[in-house]
mmCIF file of C-alpha atoms in Angstrom:
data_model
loop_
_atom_site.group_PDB
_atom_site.id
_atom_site.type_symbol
_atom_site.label_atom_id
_atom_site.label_comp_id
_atom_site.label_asym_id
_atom_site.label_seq_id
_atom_site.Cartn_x
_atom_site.Cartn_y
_atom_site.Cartn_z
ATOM 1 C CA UNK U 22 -45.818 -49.764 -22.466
ATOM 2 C CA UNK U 23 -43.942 -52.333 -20.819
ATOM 3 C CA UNK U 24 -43.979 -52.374 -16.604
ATOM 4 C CA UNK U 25 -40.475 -51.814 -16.151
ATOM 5 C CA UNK U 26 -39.653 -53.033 -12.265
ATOM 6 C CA UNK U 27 -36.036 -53.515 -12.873
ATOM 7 C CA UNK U 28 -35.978 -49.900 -14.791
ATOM 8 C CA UNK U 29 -34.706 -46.683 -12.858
ATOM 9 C CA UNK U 30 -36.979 -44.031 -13.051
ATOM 10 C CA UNK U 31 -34.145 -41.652 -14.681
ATOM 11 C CA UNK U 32 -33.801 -43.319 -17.442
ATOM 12 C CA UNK U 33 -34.228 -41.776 -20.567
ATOM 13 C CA UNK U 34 -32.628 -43.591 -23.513
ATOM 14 C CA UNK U 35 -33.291 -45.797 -26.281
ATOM 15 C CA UNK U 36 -31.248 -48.987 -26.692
ATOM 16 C CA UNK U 37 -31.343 -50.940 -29.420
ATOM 17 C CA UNK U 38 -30.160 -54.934 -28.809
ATOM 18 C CA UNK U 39 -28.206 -56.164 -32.162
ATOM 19 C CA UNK U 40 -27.694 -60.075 -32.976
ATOM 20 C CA UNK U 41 -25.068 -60.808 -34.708
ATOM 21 C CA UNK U 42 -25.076 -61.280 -38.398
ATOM 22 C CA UNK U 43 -25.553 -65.324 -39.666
ATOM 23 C CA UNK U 44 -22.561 -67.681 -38.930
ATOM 24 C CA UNK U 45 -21.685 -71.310 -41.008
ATOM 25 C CA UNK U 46 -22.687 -72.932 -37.713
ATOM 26 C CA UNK U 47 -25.861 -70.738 -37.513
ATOM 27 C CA UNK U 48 -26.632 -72.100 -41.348
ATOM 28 C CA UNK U 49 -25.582 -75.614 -40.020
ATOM 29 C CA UNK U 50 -27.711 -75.166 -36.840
ATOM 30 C CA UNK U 51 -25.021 -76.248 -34.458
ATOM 31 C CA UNK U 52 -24.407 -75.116 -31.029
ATOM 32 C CA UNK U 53 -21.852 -71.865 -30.857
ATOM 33 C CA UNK U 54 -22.294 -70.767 -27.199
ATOM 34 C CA UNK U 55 -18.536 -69.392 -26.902
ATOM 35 C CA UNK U 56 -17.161 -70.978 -29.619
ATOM 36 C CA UNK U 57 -15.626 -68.239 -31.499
ATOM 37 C CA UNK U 58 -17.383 -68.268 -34.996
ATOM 38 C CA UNK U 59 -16.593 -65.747 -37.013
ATOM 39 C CA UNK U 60 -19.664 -64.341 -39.679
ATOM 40 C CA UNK U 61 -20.060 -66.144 -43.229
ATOM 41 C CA UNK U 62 -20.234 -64.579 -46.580
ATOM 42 C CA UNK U 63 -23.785 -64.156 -45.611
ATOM 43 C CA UNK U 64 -23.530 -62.526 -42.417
ATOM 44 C CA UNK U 65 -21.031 -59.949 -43.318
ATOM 45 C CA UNK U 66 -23.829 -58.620 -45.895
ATOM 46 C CA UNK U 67 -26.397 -59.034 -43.625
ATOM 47 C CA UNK U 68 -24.325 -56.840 -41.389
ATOM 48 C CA UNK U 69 -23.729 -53.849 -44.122
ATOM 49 C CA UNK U 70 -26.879 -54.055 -44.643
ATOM 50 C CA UNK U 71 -27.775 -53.710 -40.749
ATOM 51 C CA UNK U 72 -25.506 -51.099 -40.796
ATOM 52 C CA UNK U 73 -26.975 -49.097 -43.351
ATOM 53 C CA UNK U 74 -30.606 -49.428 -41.826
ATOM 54 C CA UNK U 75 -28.973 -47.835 -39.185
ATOM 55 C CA UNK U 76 -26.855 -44.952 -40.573
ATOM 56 C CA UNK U 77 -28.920 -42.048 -39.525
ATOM 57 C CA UNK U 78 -29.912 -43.334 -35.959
ATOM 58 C CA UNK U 79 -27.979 -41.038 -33.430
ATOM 59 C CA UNK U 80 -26.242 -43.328 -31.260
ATOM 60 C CA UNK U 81 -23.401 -42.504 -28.085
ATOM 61 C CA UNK U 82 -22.091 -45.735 -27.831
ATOM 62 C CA UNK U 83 -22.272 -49.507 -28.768
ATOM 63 C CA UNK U 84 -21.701 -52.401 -26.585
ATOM 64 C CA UNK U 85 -20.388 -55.475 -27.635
ATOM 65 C CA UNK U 86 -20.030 -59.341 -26.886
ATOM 66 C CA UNK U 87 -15.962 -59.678 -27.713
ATOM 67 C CA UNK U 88 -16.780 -62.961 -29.723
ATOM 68 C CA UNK U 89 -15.617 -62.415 -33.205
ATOM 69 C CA UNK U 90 -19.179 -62.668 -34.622
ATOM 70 C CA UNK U 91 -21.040 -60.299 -32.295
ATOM 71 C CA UNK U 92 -17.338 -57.398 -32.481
ATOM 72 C CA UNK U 93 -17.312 -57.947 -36.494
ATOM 73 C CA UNK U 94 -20.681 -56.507 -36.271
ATOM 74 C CA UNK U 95 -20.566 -54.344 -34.167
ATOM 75 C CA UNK U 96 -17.249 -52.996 -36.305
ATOM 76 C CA UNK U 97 -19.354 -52.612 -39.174
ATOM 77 C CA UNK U 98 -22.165 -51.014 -37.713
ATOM 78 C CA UNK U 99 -19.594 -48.272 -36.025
ATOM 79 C CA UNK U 100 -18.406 -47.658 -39.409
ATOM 80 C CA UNK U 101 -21.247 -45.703 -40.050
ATOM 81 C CA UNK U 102 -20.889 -43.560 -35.823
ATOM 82 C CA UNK U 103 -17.329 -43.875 -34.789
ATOM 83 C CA UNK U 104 -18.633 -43.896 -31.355
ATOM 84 C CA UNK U 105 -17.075 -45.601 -28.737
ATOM 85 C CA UNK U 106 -16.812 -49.518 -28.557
ATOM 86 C CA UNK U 107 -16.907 -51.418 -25.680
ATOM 87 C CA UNK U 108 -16.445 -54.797 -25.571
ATOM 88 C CA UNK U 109 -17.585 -56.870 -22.335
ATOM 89 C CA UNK U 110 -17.280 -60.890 -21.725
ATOM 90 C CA UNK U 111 -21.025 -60.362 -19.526
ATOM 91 C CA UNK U 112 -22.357 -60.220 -22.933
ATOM 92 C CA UNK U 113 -21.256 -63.336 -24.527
ATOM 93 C CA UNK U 114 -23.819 -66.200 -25.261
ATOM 94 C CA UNK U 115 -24.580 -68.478 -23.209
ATOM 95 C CA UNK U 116 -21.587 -70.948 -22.337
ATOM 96 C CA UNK U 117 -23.172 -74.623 -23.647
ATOM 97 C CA UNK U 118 -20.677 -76.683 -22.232
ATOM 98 C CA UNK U 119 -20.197 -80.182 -23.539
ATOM 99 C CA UNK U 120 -23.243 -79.192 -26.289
ATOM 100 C CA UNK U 121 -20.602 -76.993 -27.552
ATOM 101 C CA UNK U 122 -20.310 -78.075 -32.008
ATOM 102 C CA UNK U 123 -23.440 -80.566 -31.937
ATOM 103 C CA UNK U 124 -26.017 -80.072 -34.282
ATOM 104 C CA UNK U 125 -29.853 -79.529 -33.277
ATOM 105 C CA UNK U 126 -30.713 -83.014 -34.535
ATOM 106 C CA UNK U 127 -27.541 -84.071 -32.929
ATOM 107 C CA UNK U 128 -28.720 -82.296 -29.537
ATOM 108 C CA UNK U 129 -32.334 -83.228 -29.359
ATOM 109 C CA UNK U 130 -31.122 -87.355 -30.542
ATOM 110 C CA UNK U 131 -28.731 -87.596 -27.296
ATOM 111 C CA UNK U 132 -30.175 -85.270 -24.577
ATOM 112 C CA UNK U 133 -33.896 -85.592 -24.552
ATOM 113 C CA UNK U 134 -34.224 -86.405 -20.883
ATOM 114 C CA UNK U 135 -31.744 -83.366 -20.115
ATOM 115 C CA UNK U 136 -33.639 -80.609 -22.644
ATOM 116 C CA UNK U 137 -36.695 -81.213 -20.809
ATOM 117 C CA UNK U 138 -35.771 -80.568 -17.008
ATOM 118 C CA UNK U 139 -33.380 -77.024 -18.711
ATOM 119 C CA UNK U 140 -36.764 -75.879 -20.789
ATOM 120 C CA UNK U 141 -38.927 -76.270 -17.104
ATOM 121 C CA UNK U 142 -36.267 -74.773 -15.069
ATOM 122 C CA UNK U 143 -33.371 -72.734 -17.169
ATOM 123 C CA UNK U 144 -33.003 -70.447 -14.524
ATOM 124 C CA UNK U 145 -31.399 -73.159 -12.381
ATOM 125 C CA UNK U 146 -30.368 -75.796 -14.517
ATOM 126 C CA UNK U 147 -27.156 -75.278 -15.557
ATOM 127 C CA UNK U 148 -25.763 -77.068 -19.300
ATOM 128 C CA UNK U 149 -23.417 -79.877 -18.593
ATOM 129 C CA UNK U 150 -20.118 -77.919 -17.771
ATOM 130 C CA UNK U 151 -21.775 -74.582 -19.315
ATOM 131 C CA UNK U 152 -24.171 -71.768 -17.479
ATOM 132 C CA UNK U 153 -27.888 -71.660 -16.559
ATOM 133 C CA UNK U 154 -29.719 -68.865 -18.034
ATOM 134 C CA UNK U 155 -29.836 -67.319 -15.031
ATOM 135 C CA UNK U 156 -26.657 -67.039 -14.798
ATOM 136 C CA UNK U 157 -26.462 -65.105 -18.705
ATOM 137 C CA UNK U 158 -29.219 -63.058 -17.419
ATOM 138 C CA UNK U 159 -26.965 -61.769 -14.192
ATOM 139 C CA UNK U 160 -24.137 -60.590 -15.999
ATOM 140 C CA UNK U 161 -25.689 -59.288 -19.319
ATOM 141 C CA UNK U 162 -28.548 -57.257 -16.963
ATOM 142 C CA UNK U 163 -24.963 -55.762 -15.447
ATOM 143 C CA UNK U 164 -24.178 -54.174 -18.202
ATOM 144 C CA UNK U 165 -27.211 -52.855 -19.181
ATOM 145 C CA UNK U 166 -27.758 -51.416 -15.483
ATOM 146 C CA UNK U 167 -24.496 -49.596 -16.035
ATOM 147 C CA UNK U 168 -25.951 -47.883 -18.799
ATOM 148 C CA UNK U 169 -29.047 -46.949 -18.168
ATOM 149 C CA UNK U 170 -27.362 -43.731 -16.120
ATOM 150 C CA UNK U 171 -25.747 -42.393 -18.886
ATOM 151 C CA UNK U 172 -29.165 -41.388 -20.375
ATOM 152 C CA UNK U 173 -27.644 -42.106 -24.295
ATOM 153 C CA UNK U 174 -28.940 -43.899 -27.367
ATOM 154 C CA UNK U 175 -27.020 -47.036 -27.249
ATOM 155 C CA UNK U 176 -26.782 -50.047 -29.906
ATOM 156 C CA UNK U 177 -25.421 -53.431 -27.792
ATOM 157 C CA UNK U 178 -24.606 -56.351 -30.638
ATOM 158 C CA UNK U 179 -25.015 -60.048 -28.747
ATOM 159 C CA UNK U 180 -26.102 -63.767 -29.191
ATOM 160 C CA UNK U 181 -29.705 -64.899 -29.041
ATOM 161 C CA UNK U 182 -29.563 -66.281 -25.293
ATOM 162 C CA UNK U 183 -27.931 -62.345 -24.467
ATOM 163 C CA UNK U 184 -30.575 -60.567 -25.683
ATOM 164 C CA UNK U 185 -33.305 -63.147 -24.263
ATOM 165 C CA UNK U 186 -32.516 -62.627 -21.296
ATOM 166 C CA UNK U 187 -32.522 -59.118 -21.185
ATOM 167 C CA UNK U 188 -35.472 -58.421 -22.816
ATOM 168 C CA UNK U 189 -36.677 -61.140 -20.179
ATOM 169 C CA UNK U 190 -35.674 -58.743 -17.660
ATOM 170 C CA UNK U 191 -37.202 -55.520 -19.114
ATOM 171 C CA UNK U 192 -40.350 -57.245 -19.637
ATOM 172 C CA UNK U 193 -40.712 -59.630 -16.458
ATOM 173 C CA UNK U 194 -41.237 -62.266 -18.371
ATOM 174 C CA UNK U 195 -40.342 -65.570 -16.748
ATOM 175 C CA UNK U 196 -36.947 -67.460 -17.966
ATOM 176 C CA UNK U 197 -39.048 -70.395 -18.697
ATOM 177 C CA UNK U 198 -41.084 -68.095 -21.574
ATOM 178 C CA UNK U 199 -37.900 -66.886 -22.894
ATOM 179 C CA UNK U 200 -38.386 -68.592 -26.233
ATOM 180 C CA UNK U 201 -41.122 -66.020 -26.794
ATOM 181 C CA UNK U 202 -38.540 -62.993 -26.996
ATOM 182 C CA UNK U 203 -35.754 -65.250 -28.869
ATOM 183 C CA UNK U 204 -34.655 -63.386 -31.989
ATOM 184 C CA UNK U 205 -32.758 -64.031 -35.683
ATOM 185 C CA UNK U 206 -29.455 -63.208 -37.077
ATOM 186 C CA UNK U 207 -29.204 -59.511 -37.750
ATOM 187 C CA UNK U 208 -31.938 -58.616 -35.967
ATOM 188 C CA UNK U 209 -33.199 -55.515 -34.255
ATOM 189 C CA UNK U 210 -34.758 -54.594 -31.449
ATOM 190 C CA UNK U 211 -35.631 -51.443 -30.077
ATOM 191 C CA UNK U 212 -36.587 -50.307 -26.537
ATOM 192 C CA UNK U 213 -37.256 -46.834 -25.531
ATOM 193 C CA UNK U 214 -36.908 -46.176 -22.013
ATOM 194 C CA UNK U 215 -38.640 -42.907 -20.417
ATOM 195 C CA UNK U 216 -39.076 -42.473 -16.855
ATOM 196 C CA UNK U 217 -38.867 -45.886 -15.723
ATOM 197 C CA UNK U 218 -40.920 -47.237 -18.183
ATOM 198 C CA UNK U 219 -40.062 -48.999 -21.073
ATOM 199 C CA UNK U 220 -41.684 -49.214 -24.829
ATOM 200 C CA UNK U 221 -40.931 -52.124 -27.379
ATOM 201 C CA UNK U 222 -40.556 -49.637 -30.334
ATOM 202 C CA UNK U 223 -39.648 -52.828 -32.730
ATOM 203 C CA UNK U 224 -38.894 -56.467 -32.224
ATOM 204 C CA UNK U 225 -36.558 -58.978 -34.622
ATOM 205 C CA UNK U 226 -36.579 -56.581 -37.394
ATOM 206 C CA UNK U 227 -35.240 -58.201 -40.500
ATOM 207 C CA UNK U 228 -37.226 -56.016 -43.041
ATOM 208 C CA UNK U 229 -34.061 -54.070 -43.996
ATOM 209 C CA UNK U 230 -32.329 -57.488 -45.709
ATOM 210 C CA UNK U 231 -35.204 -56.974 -48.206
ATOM 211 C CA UNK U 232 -34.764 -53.620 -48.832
ATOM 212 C CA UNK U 233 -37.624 -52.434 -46.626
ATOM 213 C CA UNK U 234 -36.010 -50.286 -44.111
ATOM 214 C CA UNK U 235 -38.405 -49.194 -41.013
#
């Protein structure tokens, strides 16, 4: 059980936090942030297969980031509900600013000096013309607060930094930890929510891309 602080005591749900299937520019490790990537060859099956894992799960709703990766997903995981999609910008990843395109080698080469004051203090420090992950945290908790009343099973497809943040928030764990709840492509994560409590039912499940669905 998880000490939910932030959680209203009437809510009763499960929500399960999608990432997006792989990307070229995951596969190249380069910064996407809001560059709008669509999925590769390989994410689109990772996402079918996602999608099947996920067939029988009764779901209201599903939430999604409107960049192309995150709403391709989220498409193809509806295929299988036809519930209604919403798409919200408060879900995007995490605007990188002038890291936008460069490659992790590329990144950790130039910016050294930067990286390390953002990894002691991302709440506050802010990427160079981009967010802080405080301020991802702000308006992706927004959308999950206007859920939580609704008392429904809901999927909500993001970006790593999205869904960090978030399950930051559920489990008051410190922005500065976040790499601890970071998760992979086509991963899910399930939370169960039940009287202001909350329960990490699963975390980064991947099992399903080797045909051992949970």
């Amino acid at each position: 059980m998880i000490p939910g602080k932030t959680i209203p005591p009437e809510a009763n749900m499960e929500l399960i936090l999608i990432r997006h299937g792989s990307t070229l520019w995951n596969e190249e490790r380069r910064i996407q942030g809001l560059s709008d990537i669509n999925l590769s060859d390989t994410g689109l099956d990772q996402a079918r297969h996602l999608a099947l894992s996920l067939k029988d799960h009764p779901i209201s709703s599903i939430y999604s980031s409107p960049l192309i990766r995150a709403r391709k997903t989220a498409e193809i995981i509806n295929q299988y509900h036809q519930v209604p999609l919403y798409l919200s910008t408060d879900l995007t990843e995490m605007n990188h600013g002038d890291f936008e395109g460069l490659s992790i080698p590329e990144l950790m080469a130039r910016n050294k000096d930067f990286l390390r004051k953002w990894l002691a203090d991302p709440a506050s420090v802010s990427m160079p013309h981009g967010e802080s992950f405080l301020d991802v945290q702000t308006r992706a908790w927004k959308v999950i607060e206007g859920i939580f009343p609704k008392g429904e099973n809901v999927i909500v497809v993001a970006h790593n930094f999205t869904i960090a943040s978030i399950l930051c928030r559920i489990q008051n764990i410190p922005l500065t930890e976040f790499r601890s709840v970071c998760v992979d492509p086509a991963s899910k994560t399930i939370i169960r929510f039940h009287h202001g409590s909350a329960y990490l039912e699963l975390f980064n499940d991947r099992a399903y891309l080797n045909g051992n669905q949970r």
